[in-house]
mmCIF file of C-alpha atoms in Angstrom:
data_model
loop_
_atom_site.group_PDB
_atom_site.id
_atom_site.type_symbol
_atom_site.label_atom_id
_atom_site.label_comp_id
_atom_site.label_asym_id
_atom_site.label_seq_id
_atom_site.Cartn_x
_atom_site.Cartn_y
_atom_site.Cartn_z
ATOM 1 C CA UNK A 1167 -31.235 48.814 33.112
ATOM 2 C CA UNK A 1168 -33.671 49.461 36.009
ATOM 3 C CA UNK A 1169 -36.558 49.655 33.745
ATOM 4 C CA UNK A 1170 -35.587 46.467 32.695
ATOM 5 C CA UNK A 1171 -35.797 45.123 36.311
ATOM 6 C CA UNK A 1172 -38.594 46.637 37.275
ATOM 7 C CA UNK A 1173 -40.382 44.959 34.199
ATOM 8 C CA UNK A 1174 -38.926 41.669 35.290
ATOM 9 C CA UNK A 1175 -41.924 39.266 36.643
ATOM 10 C CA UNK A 1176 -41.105 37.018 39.415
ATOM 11 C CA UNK A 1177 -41.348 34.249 37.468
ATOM 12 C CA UNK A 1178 -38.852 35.710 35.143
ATOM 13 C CA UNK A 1179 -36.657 35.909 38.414
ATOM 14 C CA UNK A 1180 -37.047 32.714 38.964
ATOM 15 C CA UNK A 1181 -36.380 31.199 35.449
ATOM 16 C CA UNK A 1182 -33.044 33.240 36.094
ATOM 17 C CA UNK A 1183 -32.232 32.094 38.943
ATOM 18 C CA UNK A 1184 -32.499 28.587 38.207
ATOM 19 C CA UNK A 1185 -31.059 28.908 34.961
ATOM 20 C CA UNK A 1186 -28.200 30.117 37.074
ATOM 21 C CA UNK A 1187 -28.190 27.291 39.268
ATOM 22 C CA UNK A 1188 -28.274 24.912 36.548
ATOM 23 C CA UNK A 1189 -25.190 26.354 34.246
ATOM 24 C CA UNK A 1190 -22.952 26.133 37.493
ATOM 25 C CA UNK A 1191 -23.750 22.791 38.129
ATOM 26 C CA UNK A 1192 -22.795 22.033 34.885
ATOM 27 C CA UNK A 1193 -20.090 23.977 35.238
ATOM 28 C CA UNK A 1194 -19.158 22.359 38.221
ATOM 29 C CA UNK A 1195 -19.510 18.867 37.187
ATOM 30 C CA UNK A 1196 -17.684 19.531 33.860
ATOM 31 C CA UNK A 1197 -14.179 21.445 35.734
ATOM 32 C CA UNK A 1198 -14.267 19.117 38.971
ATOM 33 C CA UNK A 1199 -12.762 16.405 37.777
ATOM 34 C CA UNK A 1200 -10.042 18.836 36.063
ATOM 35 C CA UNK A 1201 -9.301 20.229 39.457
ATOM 36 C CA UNK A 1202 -9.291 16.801 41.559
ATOM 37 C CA UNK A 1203 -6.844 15.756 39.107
ATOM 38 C CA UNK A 1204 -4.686 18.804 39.889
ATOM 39 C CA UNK A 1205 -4.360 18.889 42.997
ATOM 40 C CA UNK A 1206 -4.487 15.509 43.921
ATOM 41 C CA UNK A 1207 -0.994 15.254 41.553
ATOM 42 C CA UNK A 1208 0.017 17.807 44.471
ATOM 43 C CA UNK A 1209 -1.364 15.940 47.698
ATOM 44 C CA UNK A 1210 -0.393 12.996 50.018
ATOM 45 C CA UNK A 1211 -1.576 9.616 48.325
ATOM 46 C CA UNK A 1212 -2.179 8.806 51.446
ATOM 47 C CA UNK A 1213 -5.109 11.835 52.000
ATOM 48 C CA UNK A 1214 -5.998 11.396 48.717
ATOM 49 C CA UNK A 1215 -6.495 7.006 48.791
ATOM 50 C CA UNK A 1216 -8.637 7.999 52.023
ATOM 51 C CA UNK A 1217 -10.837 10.588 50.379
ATOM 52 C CA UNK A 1218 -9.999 13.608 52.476
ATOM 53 C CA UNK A 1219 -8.531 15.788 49.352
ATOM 54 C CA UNK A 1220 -12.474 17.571 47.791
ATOM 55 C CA UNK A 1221 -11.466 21.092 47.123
ATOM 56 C CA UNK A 1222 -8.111 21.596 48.639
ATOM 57 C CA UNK A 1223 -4.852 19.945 48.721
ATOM 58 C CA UNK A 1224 -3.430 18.176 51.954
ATOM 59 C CA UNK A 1225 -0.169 17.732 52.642
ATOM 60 C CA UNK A 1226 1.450 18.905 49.893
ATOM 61 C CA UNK A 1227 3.853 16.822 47.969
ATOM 62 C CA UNK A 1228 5.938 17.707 44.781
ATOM 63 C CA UNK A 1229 7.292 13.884 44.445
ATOM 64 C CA UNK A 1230 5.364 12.818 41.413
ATOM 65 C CA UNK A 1231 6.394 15.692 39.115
ATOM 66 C CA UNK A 1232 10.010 15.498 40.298
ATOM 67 C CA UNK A 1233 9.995 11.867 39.565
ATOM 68 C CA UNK A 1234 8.338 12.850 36.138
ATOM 69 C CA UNK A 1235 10.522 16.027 35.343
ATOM 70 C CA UNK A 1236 14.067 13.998 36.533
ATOM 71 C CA UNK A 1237 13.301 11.735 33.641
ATOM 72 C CA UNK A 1238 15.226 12.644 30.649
ATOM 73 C CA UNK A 1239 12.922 10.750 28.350
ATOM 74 C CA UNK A 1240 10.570 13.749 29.084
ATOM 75 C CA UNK A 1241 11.716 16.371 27.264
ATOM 76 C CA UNK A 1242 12.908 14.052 24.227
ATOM 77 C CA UNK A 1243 9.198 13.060 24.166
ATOM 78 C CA UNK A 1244 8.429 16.677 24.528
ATOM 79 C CA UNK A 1245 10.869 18.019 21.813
ATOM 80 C CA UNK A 1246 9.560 15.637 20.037
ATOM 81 C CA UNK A 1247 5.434 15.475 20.135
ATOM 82 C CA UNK A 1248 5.926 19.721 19.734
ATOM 83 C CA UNK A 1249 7.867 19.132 16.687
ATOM 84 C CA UNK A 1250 5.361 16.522 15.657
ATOM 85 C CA UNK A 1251 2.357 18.906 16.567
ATOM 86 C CA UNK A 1252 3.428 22.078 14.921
ATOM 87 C CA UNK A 1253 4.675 20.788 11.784
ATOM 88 C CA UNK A 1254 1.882 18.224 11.184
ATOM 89 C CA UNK A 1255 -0.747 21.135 11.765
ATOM 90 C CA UNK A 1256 0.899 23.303 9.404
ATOM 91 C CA UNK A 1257 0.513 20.453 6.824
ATOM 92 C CA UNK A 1258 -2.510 19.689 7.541
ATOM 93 C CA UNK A 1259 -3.663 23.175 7.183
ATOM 94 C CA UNK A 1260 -1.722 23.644 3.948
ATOM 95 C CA UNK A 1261 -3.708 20.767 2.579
ATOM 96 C CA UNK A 1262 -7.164 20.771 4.284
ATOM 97 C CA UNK A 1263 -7.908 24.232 3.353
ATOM 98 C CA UNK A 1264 -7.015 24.820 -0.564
ATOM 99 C CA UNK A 1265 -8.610 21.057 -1.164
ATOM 100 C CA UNK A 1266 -11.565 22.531 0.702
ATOM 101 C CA UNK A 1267 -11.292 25.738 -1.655
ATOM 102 C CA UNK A 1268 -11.387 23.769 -5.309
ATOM 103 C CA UNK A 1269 -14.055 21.738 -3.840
ATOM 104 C CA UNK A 1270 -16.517 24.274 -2.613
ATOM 105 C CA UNK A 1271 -16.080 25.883 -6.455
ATOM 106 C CA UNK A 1272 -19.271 24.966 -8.042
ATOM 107 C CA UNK A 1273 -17.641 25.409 -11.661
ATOM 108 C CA UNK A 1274 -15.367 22.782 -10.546
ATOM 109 C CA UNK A 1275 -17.583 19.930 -12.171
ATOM 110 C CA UNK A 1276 -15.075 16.714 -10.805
ATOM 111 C CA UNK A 1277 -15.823 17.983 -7.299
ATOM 112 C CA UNK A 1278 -18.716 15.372 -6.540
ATOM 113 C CA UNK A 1279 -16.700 12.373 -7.646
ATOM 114 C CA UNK A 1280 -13.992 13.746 -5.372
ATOM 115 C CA UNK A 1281 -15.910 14.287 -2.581
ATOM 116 C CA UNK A 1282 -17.421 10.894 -2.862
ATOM 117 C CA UNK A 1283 -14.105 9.500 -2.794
ATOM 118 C CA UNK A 1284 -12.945 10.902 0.256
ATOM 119 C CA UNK A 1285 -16.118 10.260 2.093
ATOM 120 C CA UNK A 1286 -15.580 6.671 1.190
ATOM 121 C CA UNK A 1287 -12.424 6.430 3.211
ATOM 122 C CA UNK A 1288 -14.562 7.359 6.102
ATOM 123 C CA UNK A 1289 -16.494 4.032 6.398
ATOM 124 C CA UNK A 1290 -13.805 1.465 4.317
ATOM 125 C CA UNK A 1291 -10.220 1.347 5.060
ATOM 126 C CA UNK A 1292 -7.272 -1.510 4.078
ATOM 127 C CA UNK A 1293 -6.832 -2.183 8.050
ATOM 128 C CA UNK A 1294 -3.785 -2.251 10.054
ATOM 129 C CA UNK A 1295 -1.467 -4.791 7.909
ATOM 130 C CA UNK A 1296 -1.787 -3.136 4.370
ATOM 131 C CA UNK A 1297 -1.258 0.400 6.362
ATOM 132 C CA UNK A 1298 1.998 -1.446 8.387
ATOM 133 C CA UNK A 1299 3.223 -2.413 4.355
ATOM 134 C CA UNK A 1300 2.591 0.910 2.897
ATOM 135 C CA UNK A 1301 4.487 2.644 5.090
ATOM 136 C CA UNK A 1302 7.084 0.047 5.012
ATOM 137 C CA UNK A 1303 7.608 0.268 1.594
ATOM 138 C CA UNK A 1304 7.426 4.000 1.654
ATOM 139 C CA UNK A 1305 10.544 4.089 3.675
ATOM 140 C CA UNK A 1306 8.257 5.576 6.886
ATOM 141 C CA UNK A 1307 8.941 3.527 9.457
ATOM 142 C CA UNK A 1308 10.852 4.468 12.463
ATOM 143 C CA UNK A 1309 10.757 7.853 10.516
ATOM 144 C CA UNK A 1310 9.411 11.055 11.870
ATOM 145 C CA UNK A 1311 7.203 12.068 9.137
ATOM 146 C CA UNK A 1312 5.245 8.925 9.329
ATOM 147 C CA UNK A 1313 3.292 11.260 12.356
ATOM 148 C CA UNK A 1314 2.808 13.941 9.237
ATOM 149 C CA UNK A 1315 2.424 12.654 6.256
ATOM 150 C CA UNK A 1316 -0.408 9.597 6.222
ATOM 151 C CA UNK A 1317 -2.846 12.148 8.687
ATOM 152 C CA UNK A 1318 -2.394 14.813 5.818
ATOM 153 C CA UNK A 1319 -6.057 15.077 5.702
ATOM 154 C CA UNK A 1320 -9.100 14.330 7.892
ATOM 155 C CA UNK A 1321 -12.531 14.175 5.541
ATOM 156 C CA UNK A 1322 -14.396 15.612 8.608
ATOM 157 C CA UNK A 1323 -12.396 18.647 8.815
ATOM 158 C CA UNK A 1324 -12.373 18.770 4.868
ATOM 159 C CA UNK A 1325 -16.097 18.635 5.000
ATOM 160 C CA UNK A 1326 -16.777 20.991 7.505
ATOM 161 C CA UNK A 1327 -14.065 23.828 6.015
ATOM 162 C CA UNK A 1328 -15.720 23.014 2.275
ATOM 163 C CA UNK A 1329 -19.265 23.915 3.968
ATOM 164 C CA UNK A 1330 -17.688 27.473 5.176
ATOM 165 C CA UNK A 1331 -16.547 28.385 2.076
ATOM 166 C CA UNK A 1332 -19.619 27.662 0.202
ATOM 167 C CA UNK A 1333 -21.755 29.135 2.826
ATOM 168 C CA UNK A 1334 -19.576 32.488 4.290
ATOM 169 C CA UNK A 1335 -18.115 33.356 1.194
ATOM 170 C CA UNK A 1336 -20.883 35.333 -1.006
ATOM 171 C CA UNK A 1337 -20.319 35.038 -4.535
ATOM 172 C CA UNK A 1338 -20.586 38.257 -5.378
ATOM 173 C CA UNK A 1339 -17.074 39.307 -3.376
ATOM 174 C CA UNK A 1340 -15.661 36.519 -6.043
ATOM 175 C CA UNK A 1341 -17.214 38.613 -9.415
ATOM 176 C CA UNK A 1342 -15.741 41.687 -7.592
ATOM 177 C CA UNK A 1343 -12.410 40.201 -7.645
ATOM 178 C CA UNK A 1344 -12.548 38.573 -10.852
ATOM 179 C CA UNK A 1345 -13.455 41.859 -12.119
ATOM 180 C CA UNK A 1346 -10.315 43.893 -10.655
ATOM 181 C CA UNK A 1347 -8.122 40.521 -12.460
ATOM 182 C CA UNK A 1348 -7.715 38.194 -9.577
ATOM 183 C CA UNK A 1349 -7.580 34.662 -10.064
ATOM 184 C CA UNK A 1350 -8.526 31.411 -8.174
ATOM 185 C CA UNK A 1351 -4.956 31.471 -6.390
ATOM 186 C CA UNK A 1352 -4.853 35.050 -5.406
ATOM 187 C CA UNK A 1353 -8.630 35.325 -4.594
ATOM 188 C CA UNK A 1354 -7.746 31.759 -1.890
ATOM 189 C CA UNK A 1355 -5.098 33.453 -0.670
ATOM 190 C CA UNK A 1356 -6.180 37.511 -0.263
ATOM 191 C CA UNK A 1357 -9.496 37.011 0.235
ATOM 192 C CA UNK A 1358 -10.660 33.473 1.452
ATOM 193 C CA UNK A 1359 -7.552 32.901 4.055
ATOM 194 C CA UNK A 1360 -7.895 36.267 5.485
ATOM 195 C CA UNK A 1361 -11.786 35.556 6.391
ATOM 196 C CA UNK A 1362 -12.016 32.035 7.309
ATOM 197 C CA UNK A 1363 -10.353 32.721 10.679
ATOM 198 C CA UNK A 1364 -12.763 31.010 12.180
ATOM 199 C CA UNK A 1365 -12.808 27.842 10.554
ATOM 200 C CA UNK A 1366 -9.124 27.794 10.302
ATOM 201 C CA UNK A 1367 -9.019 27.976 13.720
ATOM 202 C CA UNK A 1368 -11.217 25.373 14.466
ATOM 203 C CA UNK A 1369 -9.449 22.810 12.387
ATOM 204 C CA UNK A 1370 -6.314 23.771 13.418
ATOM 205 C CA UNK A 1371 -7.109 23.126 17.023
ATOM 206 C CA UNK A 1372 -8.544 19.799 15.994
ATOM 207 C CA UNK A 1373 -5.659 18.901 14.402
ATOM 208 C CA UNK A 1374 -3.171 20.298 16.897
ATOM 209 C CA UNK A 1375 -5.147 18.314 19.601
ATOM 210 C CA UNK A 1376 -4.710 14.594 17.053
ATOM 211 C CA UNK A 1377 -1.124 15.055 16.626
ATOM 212 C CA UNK A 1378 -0.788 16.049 20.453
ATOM 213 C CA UNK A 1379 -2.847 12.763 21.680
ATOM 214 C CA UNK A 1380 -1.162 10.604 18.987
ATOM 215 C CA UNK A 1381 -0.179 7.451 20.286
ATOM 216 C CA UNK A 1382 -1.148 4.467 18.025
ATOM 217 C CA UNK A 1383 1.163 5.922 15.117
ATOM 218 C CA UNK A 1384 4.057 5.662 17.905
ATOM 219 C CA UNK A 1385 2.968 2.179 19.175
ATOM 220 C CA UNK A 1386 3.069 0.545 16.151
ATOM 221 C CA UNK A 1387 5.091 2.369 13.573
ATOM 222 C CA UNK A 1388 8.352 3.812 15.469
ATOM 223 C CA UNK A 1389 10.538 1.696 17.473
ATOM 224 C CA UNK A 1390 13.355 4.296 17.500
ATOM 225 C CA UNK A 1391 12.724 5.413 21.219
ATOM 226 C CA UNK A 1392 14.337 8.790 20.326
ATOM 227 C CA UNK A 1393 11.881 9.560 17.994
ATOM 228 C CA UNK A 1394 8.520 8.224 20.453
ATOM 229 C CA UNK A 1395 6.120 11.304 21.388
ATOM 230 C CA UNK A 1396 5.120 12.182 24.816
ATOM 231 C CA UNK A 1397 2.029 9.730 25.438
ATOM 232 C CA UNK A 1398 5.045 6.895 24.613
ATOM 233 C CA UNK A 1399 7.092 8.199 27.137
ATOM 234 C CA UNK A 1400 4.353 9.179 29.766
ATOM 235 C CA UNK A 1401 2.881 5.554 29.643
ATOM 236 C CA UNK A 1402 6.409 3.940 29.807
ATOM 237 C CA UNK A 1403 7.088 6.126 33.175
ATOM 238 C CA UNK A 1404 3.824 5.253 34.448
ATOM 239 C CA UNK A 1405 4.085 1.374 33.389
ATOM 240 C CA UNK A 1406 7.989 0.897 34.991
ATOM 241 C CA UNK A 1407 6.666 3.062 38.286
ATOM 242 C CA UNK A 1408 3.795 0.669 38.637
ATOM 243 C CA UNK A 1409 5.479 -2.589 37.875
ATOM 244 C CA UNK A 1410 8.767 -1.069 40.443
ATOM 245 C CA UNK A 1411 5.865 -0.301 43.294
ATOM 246 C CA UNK A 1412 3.926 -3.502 42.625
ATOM 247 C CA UNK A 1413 7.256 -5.645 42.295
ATOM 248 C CA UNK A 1414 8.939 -3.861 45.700
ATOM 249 C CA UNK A 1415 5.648 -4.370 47.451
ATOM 250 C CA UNK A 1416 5.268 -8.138 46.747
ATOM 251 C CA UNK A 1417 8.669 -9.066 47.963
ATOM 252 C CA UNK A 1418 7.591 -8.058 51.240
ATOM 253 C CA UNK A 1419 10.034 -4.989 51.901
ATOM 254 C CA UNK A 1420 8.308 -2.224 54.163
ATOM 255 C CA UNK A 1421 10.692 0.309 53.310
ATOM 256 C CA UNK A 1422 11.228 1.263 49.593
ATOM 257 C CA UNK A 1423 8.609 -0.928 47.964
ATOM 258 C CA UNK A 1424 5.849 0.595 50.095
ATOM 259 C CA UNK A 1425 7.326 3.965 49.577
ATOM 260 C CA UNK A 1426 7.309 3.409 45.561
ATOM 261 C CA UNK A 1427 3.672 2.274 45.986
ATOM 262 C CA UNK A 1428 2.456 4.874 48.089
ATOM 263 C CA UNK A 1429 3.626 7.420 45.441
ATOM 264 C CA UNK A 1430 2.188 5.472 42.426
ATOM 265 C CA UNK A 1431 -0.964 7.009 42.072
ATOM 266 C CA UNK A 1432 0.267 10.391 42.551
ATOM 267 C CA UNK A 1433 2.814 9.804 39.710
ATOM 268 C CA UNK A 1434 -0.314 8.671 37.551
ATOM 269 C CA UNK A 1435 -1.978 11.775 38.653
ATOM 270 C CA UNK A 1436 0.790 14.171 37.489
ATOM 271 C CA UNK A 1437 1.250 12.344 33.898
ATOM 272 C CA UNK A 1438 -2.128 13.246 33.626
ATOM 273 C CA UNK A 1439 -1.526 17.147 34.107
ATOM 274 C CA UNK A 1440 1.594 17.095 32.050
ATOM 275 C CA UNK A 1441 0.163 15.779 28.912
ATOM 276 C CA UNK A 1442 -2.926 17.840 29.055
ATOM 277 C CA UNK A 1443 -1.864 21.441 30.501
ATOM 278 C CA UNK A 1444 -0.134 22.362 27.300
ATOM 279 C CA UNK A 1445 -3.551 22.025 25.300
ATOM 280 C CA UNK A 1446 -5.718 23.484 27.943
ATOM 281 C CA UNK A 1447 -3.652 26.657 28.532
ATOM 282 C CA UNK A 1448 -3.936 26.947 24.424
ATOM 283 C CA UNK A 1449 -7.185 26.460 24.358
ATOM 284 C CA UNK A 1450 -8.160 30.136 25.691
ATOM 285 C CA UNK A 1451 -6.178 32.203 23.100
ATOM 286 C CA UNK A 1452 -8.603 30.216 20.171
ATOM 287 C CA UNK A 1453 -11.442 30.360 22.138
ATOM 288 C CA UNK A 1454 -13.154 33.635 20.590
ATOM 289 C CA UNK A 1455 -12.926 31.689 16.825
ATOM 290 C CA UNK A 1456 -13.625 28.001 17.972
ATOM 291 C CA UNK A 1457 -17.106 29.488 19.405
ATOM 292 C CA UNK A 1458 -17.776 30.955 16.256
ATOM 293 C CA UNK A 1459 -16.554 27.957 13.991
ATOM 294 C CA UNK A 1460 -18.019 25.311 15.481
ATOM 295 C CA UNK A 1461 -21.675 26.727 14.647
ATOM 296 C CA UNK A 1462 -20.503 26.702 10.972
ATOM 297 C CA UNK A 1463 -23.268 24.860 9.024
ATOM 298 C CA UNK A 1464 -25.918 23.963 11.848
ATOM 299 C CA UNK A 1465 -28.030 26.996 10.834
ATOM 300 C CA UNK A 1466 -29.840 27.356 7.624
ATOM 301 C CA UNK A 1467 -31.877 29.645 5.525
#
């Protein structure tokens, strides 16, 4: 290690040094906002409207998560988008990745036809209306599996899974296995699963972060309010805080209306943290495969 400082020019010192200074203001620029948000969902509105909350807190105030938490609609939403999330994801999975399998087989010759046809629902689809009849006349509306069933299958994450298998998975660990008797099935599922960590990874995470932000398919499809996700809920608490601040204000009343108002952009601030925290604290634990997966197919040769 000394040697290698000692051999270290001062230019090379320099390139370090502002390499360094350039990552952390990247850094800096990229978590910032992240942290503003989080603890200005903690401070006075008041410190905050006046721009006197930068790096810490001031005057701490837990009002716009206790207004959130108190909500009962919260944890229906939550119940809810988790049941959503997991069991979409798991379907999702189940069909992304043995789809992706069959269609990374070069001896399986319908596999360009296929893939042309679901690259062609990438660029032309039936719109909103025939979708809204579809699922009508599939019995999905106001049902919970309309947030499962019709996002089965993303072509990107199709695409990019297909491309791992065809490019991580040597052909010669097939022949071995076809050798010792396996077939298509048990080579997928004892050999291809176990090392495409990565990749599954990766899509999973994508998925688990579609289902999580879903809110058209809750908009538009579902108008049983027991069965809305969490964005649903979230924007109705922020929308009926906002109109009660807004309304209380413009009547004139210098008690409770300017109380509600004062309070509204802290509320805003905390739905913020509560529909994002649950992904971000995830996000860590996947980190060491997501790294890897996401470089799948950008190098060649």
């Amino acid at each position: 290690m000394r040697r290698l400082l000692r051999a270290r020019t001062p230019g090379d010192i320099a390139f370090s040094i502002g390499l360094f200074l350039v990552c952390g203001a990247i850094l800096f620029v990229t978590l910032y906002p992240i942290y503003f948000v989080l603890i200005a969902s903690v401070s006075d509105p008041t410190a905050v409207a006046t721009g006197r909350v930068w790096f810490w807190p001031q005057g701490v105030s837990w009002f716009g998560y206790e207004q959130i938490l108190d909500d009962s609609r919260i944890w229906t939403g939550y119940r809810n988008t988790l049941l959503y999330t997991v069991v979409g994801t798991a379907v999702n999975l189940l069909v992304t990745l043995p789809a992706a399998y069959a269609l990374s087989r070069r001896e399986f010759r319908p596999r360009r036809v296929l893939m042309f046809f679901f690259a062609f629902t990438m660029f032309f689809n039936g719109g909103l209306i025939p979708m809204y009849l579809l699922l009508r006349d599939l019995s999905l509306l106001d049902n919970w599996l309309v947030f499962v069933l019709p996002s089965a299958v993303n072509v990107y994450n199709l695409i990019i899974t297909r491309a791992f298998f065809e490019n991580s998975l040597p052909e010669e660990l097939y022949e071995a296995a076809t050798i010792d008797g396996a077939s298509y099935g048990q080579f997928f599922v004892r050999m291809a699963v176990p090392l495409s960590m990565a990749i599954i990874s990766v899509i999973g995470l994508y998925y688990l972060v579609q289902h999580w932000n879903d809110f058209f398919t809750g908009l538009v499809f579902v108008r049983d309010y027991d069965k809305q996700p969490l964005q649903i809920v979230l924007r109705d608490i922020l929308i009926s805080n906002q109109a009660f601040s807004g309304g209380a204000g413009a009547s004139g009343g210098s008690g409770g209306g300017s109380y509600a108002q004062r309070y509204a952009d802290q509320i805003k601030y905390g739905v913020i943290v509560v529909s994002t925290l649950p992904v971000i604290v995830l996000y860590p634990f996947l980190q060491r495969y997501f790294e890897k997966g996401v470089m799948i197919g950008s190098v060649k040769g």
